[in-house]
Amino acid sequence: MQGNRGPQQNHGPNRPGEQKKPGGTNTNGQQPEPSEHTSPNEALTLDLQSFRKPGEKTFTQRSRLFVGNLPTGVTEEDLEKLFAKYGKANEIFINKERGFGFIRLETRIIAEIARAELDDTPFRGRPIRVRFATHGAALTVKNLPEFVSNELLEEAFAVFGQIERAVVIVDDRGRPTGKGIVEYTSKPAARKALDKCGDGAYLLTAFPRPITVEPMEQFDEEEGLSEKLINKNQQYHKEREQPPRFAQPGSFEYEYAMRWKALMEMEKQQYEMVDRNMKEAQEKLEAEMEAARHEHQVMLMRQDLLRRQEELRRMEELHSQEVQKRKQAELRQEEERRRREEEMRMRNEEMMKRQQEGFRGNFNENREQDMRMHMGMNRNSLGGSSGPAGAAGMAAENAPMMSGPGNNNMPGGGQGGFPRGLPGPGDYGPNKQRRF
């Protein structure tokens, strides 16, 4: 920027070598005093907060500057003081033998401002060159599917290492071009991503077309090549003998210029033919892929159907086995129930039989006792009318019949002199006679 500059000016190139010293002399290659060298950048400051984007990562490789043509004897402290206006630096490196260095600032915008203001400015008598450093951990991603965004691209490549930036390149209408850029914080992570994607087929979406990863070719599309940087050798002067012009028809220049033009047109046609062939091959491959995908889906559905049929058959077999087990269990329960009922019935019959046998024995015994009692009463009635002799004879006859425990009054036992009961079957036999 042109115009007057005051000590508080914040914009425009600040050239420390052109600043007036208190003594009124400029720097002439001799090392200045520290106070004289740092005073311009100490007076100029930037509002660094206004150059930060929301969510922007700081101190990345994109904000790393290359500083060339440094004077002999420059140290890291001197370079830091030169860039003190642009905030605190994160990385400072100087190769004193070759006269260049690197410095990393906070953001890309601040680095752009520093490059614009300090590039080609005298520093201790020598114009320094300030450029953006080459990003050694940057990759170019090709064959990106249509629906890949910056966020998806970063998520896909974050598995290989920490990422600084991931961008899908679009055209002037915002449509994706199928290319992208991935920048890592370190070279090992970029090398890992390059090797993994080269050895395998890395897919980002459902579309089975793998991406291609290559080291990014870096170009300087802003500064370009200025006249002062061209090596002015003998070939340079020979080429510059003629100014820009149109070749005149019929001349030597025109003939070979047209031949060169025809060769470039052929090259263009060859590229177009290759592009058409590649496009046709891609369309054919996509059609084959769709057909194969349909066939694959049919095969998967058939396999799934067979699997379900097999599963249904196994379930039916299990159900049949379960039903058979249930029937066998029911049969066993039925047999057990019948066995218990048979045992209960036999037990009841046995009890009934025992009860009947006990009733018959008690009935005969009671009947015999009744008959004997009746006979004893008859004898007592007959003995009372015959006198003492008859009573004695009656007592003698009843003695064996009334024997038994529990009778203490009568010689033959018994109770109260009552007969034993009615005569039973034992009283009648082939060798026995009725007494009355």
XYZ file of C-alpha atoms in Angstrom:
436
model
C 0.000 0.000 0.000
C 1.208 3.469 -0.866
C 0.852 6.635 1.157
C 2.211 8.152 4.287
C 2.725 5.824 7.176
C 2.651 6.893 10.758
C 4.012 4.987 13.653
C 0.501 3.686 14.491
C -0.394 2.438 11.011
C -1.733 -1.144 11.044
C -1.918 -1.939 7.311
C 0.472 -1.889 4.382
C 3.948 -3.358 4.099
C 6.194 -2.418 6.915
C 9.765 -2.464 5.752
C 12.080 -2.307 8.755
C 15.049 -1.499 6.546
C 13.403 1.670 5.219
C 12.435 3.137 8.580
C 14.366 6.234 9.641
C 16.568 5.881 12.634
C 16.845 8.488 15.390
C 20.180 9.562 13.917
C 18.594 10.114 10.508
C 20.402 7.261 8.706
C 19.023 4.052 7.234
C 20.349 0.587 7.854
C 23.261 -0.225 5.582
C 23.847 -3.866 6.328
C 25.332 -3.289 9.749
C 23.536 -4.879 12.681
C 21.312 -2.257 14.331
C 20.802 -1.775 17.989
C 18.026 -3.949 19.439
C 15.938 -0.922 20.404
C 16.219 0.534 16.914
C 15.220 -2.742 15.246
C 12.212 -3.583 17.383
C 10.652 -0.135 17.651
C 8.581 -0.241 14.401
C 6.889 -3.586 15.171
C 6.415 -2.664 18.789
C 4.431 0.416 17.738
C 2.301 -1.486 15.173
C -0.212 -3.970 16.514
C -3.044 -6.069 15.102
C -6.360 -7.004 16.611
C -5.811 -10.756 16.337
C -9.278 -11.689 17.560
C -10.854 -10.165 14.450
C -8.874 -12.516 12.194
C -10.123 -15.729 13.745
C -12.954 -17.703 12.196
C -15.415 -19.487 14.500
C -14.156 -22.988 15.158
C -10.938 -22.472 13.193
C -7.967 -24.530 14.288
C -4.910 -22.529 15.281
C -1.191 -23.016 14.585
C -1.733 -25.414 11.697
C 0.509 -26.217 8.756
C -1.501 -23.773 6.648
C -0.263 -20.882 8.786
C 3.387 -21.918 8.478
C 5.604 -19.482 6.570
C 8.903 -19.951 4.784
C 11.341 -17.052 5.223
C 14.228 -17.037 2.743
C 17.297 -14.926 1.944
C 17.972 -14.260 5.607
C 21.152 -12.373 6.508
C 23.996 -14.200 8.142
C 23.816 -14.427 11.909
C 20.038 -14.146 12.290
C 18.732 -16.046 15.311
C 15.319 -17.352 16.329
C 14.900 -14.373 18.643
C 15.515 -11.960 15.759
C 12.918 -13.723 13.586
C 10.439 -13.737 16.442
C 10.880 -9.988 16.926
C 10.381 -9.454 13.185
C 6.993 -11.216 13.364
C 6.055 -9.914 16.823
C 3.354 -7.691 15.338
C 1.412 -10.753 14.165
C 1.076 -12.450 17.514
C 2.870 -15.204 19.298
C 4.616 -17.771 17.109
C 4.318 -21.476 17.797
C 7.311 -22.758 15.815
C 10.518 -21.002 14.791
C 13.320 -22.721 12.939
C 16.380 -21.221 11.196
C 18.957 -22.909 9.005
C 21.858 -20.533 9.451
C 24.046 -22.220 6.873
C 21.555 -21.883 4.018
C 19.919 -18.681 5.222
C 16.246 -19.675 5.519
C 13.802 -20.413 8.278
C 10.214 -21.317 9.170
C 7.724 -19.687 11.498
C 4.182 -20.776 12.360
C 1.578 -18.154 13.234
C -1.820 -18.533 14.853
C -4.199 -18.518 11.857
C -4.073 -18.599 8.072
C -5.374 -15.045 7.704
C -2.709 -13.638 10.018
C -0.068 -15.561 8.071
C -1.403 -14.101 4.809
C -1.168 -10.581 6.240
C 2.370 -11.208 7.468
C 3.417 -12.586 4.089
C 1.885 -9.638 2.218
C 3.573 -7.075 4.465
C 6.990 -8.650 4.923
C 7.652 -10.291 1.573
C 10.491 -8.548 -0.327
C 11.142 -6.110 2.534
C 14.770 -5.258 3.438
C 15.958 -6.915 6.614
C 19.492 -5.951 7.617
C 20.270 -4.919 4.089
C 18.808 -7.954 2.319
C 15.264 -8.332 0.895
C 13.703 -11.371 2.530
C 11.308 -13.721 0.789
C 8.179 -14.804 2.640
C 6.119 -17.675 1.229
C 3.768 -20.274 2.593
C 5.667 -23.395 3.498
C 4.989 -26.607 1.637
C 2.505 -28.811 3.463
C 4.267 -32.142 3.666
C 1.278 -33.955 5.207
C -1.355 -32.972 2.615
C -3.163 -35.539 0.446
C -5.390 -35.326 -2.613
C -8.432 -37.596 -2.589
C -10.051 -38.517 -5.912
C -13.148 -40.463 -6.997
C -15.198 -39.097 -4.129
C -18.880 -40.080 -4.240
C -21.399 -37.335 -4.863
C -22.788 -37.193 -1.346
C -19.525 -36.884 0.599
C -19.245 -33.711 2.681
C -16.341 -32.068 4.482
C -17.449 -33.617 7.767
C -17.731 -37.136 6.326
C -14.348 -36.791 4.642
C -12.728 -35.734 7.912
C -14.452 -38.549 9.801
C -13.296 -41.111 7.236
C -9.637 -40.059 7.346
C -9.454 -39.348 11.071
C -8.873 -43.077 11.638
C -5.300 -42.650 10.358
C -4.319 -39.660 12.524
C -5.135 -36.146 13.641
C -6.480 -33.958 10.858
C -6.046 -30.222 10.437
C -8.369 -29.727 7.481
C -10.573 -31.807 5.187
C -12.296 -30.114 2.237
C -14.368 -31.399 -0.688
C -13.512 -29.355 -3.791
C -16.549 -27.900 -5.604
C -16.957 -25.899 -8.812
C -18.207 -22.341 -9.170
C -21.797 -23.535 -8.692
C -21.072 -25.485 -5.532
C -21.276 -28.895 -7.190
C -18.741 -31.521 -6.029
C -15.932 -32.293 -8.442
C -15.113 -35.709 -7.004
C -11.881 -34.429 -5.463
C -10.900 -33.403 -1.976
C -7.988 -32.337 0.204
C -6.986 -33.864 3.529
C -4.265 -32.224 5.626
C -2.755 -34.022 8.617
C -0.742 -32.599 11.482
C 2.135 -35.005 10.900
C 3.716 -36.842 8.001
C 3.444 -40.361 9.545
C -0.345 -40.068 9.632
C -0.427 -38.990 5.978
C 1.886 -41.845 5.016
C -0.316 -44.325 6.876
C -3.435 -43.098 5.064
C -1.601 -43.232 1.730
C -0.399 -46.809 2.276
C -3.680 -48.147 3.665
C -5.803 -46.689 0.883
C -3.288 -47.825 -1.734
C -3.208 -51.420 -0.500
C -6.946 -51.792 0.103
C -10.234 -50.534 -1.287
C -11.510 -47.781 1.007
C -15.219 -47.023 0.548
C -16.874 -43.939 1.984
C -20.531 -44.625 1.097
C -22.727 -47.494 -0.069
C -21.502 -46.973 -3.628
C -18.728 -49.599 -4.082
C -16.228 -47.366 -5.843
C -12.995 -46.958 -3.875
C -11.307 -43.624 -3.502
C -7.827 -42.792 -4.742
C -5.331 -41.070 -2.451
C -2.209 -39.289 -3.734
C 0.269 -36.780 -2.323
C -1.016 -33.313 -3.053
C 0.763 -31.289 -5.711
C 1.153 -27.821 -4.291
C 1.186 -24.762 -6.521
C 1.589 -21.075 -5.867
C -1.342 -19.565 -7.724
C -1.217 -16.213 -5.945
C 2.304 -14.845 -6.277
C 3.435 -16.708 -9.351
C 6.825 -15.987 -10.920
C 7.900 -12.387 -10.950
C 10.444 -10.944 -13.354
C 13.038 -10.391 -10.683
C 13.022 -14.074 -9.746
C 13.803 -15.347 -13.239
C 17.337 -16.527 -13.818
C 18.593 -14.167 -16.506
C 21.080 -16.381 -18.315
C 22.010 -16.618 -21.985
C 18.922 -18.630 -22.867
C 16.779 -16.000 -21.197
C 18.198 -13.238 -23.371
C 17.852 -15.364 -26.510
C 14.189 -16.078 -25.817
C 13.459 -12.461 -25.014
C 14.807 -11.139 -28.324
C 11.328 -11.208 -29.853
C 8.357 -9.479 -28.192
C 4.871 -11.026 -28.029
C 3.321 -11.176 -31.544
C 1.152 -13.135 -33.991
C 3.007 -15.256 -36.527
C 2.707 -14.048 -40.070
C 1.154 -16.511 -42.554
C 3.702 -18.087 -44.902
C 6.594 -17.556 -42.556
C 8.757 -20.171 -40.890
C 7.282 -19.323 -37.528
C 3.750 -19.655 -38.816
C 4.361 -23.085 -40.384
C 5.777 -24.652 -37.248
C 3.368 -22.799 -35.040
C 0.493 -24.414 -36.956
C 2.155 -27.817 -36.640
C 2.487 -27.300 -32.913
C -1.126 -26.213 -32.830
C -2.212 -29.358 -34.737
C -0.220 -31.502 -32.287
C -1.884 -29.841 -29.308
C -5.288 -30.315 -30.955
C -4.483 -33.993 -31.439
C -3.495 -34.211 -27.803
C -6.772 -32.573 -26.837
C -8.724 -35.016 -28.994
C -6.839 -37.939 -27.524
C -7.637 -36.734 -24.037
C -11.273 -36.293 -24.997
C -11.356 -39.777 -26.527
C -9.784 -41.212 -23.401
C -12.337 -39.342 -21.301
C -15.196 -40.698 -23.434
C -13.834 -44.223 -23.265
C -13.401 -43.920 -19.547
C -16.908 -42.567 -19.174
C -18.357 -45.401 -21.261
C -16.356 -47.921 -19.276
C -17.599 -46.388 -16.042
C -21.214 -46.494 -17.235
C -20.784 -50.103 -18.351
C -19.225 -51.013 -15.034
C -22.044 -49.282 -13.176
C -24.638 -51.207 -15.235
C -22.827 -54.482 -14.571
C -22.562 -53.552 -10.933
C -26.299 -52.869 -10.703
C -27.084 -56.178 -12.407
C -24.656 -58.022 -10.164
C -26.071 -56.250 -7.136
C -29.594 -57.290 -8.131
C -28.429 -60.845 -8.657
C -26.577 -60.749 -5.382
C -29.681 -59.494 -3.605
C -31.732 -62.279 -5.205
C -29.142 -64.808 -4.079
C -29.207 -63.368 -0.573
C -32.997 -63.519 -0.539
C -32.880 -67.125 -1.756
C -30.349 -68.012 0.919
C -32.456 -66.246 3.503
C -35.511 -68.166 2.318
C -33.631 -71.467 2.537
C -32.361 -70.524 5.943
C -35.869 -69.700 7.120
C -37.212 -72.943 5.674
C -34.507 -74.874 7.462
C -35.275 -72.999 10.645
C -38.994 -73.712 10.199
C -38.228 -77.396 9.663
C -36.142 -77.492 12.830
C -38.901 -75.742 14.726
C -41.429 -78.285 13.427
C -39.146 -81.127 14.476
C -38.716 -79.581 17.886
C -42.471 -79.095 18.139
C -43.085 -82.706 17.093
C -40.559 -83.938 19.648
C -42.178 -81.774 22.291
C -45.630 -83.136 21.413
C -44.273 -86.694 21.513
C -42.691 -86.070 24.899
C -45.935 -84.557 26.144
C -47.912 -87.591 24.920
C -45.466 -89.978 26.551
C -45.698 -88.012 29.778
C -49.510 -88.138 29.577
C -49.397 -91.898 28.950
C -47.119 -92.380 31.931
C -49.418 -90.264 34.061
C -52.430 -92.266 32.838
C -50.687 -95.566 33.611
C -49.707 -94.274 37.026
C -53.286 -93.163 37.664
C -54.668 -96.568 36.601
C -52.118 -98.371 38.759
C -53.071 -96.251 41.770
C -56.773 -96.866 41.090
C -56.140 -100.629 40.786
C -54.173 -100.626 44.020
C -56.960 -98.631 45.688
C -59.589 -101.009 44.382
C -57.676 -104.095 45.541
C -57.069 -102.461 48.910
C -60.799 -101.688 49.261
C -61.764 -105.266 48.268
C -59.342 -106.676 50.806
C -60.749 -104.406 53.513
C -64.319 -105.409 52.586
C -63.355 -109.085 52.702
C -61.732 -108.672 56.090
C -64.762 -106.822 57.423
C -67.100 -109.579 56.185
C -64.971 -112.358 57.732
C -64.853 -110.495 61.049
C -68.633 -110.011 61.030
C -69.286 -113.735 60.484
C -66.941 -114.798 63.293
C -68.495 -112.347 65.748
C -71.981 -113.412 64.724
C -71.300 -117.148 65.388
C -69.590 -116.388 68.690
C -72.431 -114.192 69.873
C -74.983 -116.770 68.803
C -73.170 -119.527 70.740
C -73.018 -117.328 73.826
C -76.741 -116.593 73.581
C -77.650 -120.278 73.268
C -75.539 -121.247 76.260
C -77.023 -118.473 78.334
C -80.499 -119.657 77.446
C -79.683 -123.265 78.380
C -78.220 -122.198 81.691
C -81.371 -120.302 82.534
C -83.461 -123.351 81.740
C -81.345 -125.539 83.964
C -81.570 -123.125 86.854
C -85.296 -123.150 86.577
C -85.387 -126.949 86.629
C -82.898 -127.302 89.539
C -84.913 -125.001 91.844
C -87.823 -127.469 92.042
C -85.776 -130.641 92.810
C -84.127 -129.556 96.087
C -80.641 -129.632 97.410
C -79.672 -132.706 95.606
C -80.723 -131.246 92.387
C -78.898 -128.010 93.157
C -75.707 -129.861 93.905
C -76.013 -131.871 90.765
C -76.669 -128.708 88.779
C -73.625 -127.056 90.194
C -71.547 -130.090 89.346
C -72.838 -130.071 85.788
C -72.296 -126.335 85.249
C -68.782 -126.263 86.686
C -66.955 -127.221 83.478
C -69.199 -125.038 81.351
C -68.664 -121.780 83.308
C -64.881 -121.924 83.506
C -63.108 -118.805 82.556
C -61.091 -116.020 84.009
C -62.653 -113.245 85.946
C -65.206 -115.360 87.928
C -64.336 -115.690 91.580
C -67.729 -116.703 92.959
C -68.435 -119.858 91.058
C -66.217 -122.915 90.782
C -66.315 -123.042 87.039
C -65.834 -119.340 86.455
C -68.223 -117.115 84.536
C -70.171 -114.159 85.731
C -73.052 -114.391 88.160
C -73.751 -118.013 87.371
C -75.133 -117.296 83.846
C -74.539 -119.965 81.246
C -72.103 -119.324 78.499
C -74.906 -118.906 75.968
C -76.759 -120.887 73.398
C -75.191 -124.134 72.186
C -73.147 -123.682 69.072
C -72.082 -126.039 66.396
C -69.341 -127.350 68.642
C -71.932 -128.712 71.018
C -73.302 -130.955 68.349
C -71.228 -133.657 66.803
C -71.115 -137.269 65.986
C -69.887 -138.166 69.484
C -71.976 -135.733 71.415
C -75.488 -135.971 72.733
C -77.921 -133.442 73.742
C -78.295 -133.176 77.447
C -81.787 -131.924 77.343
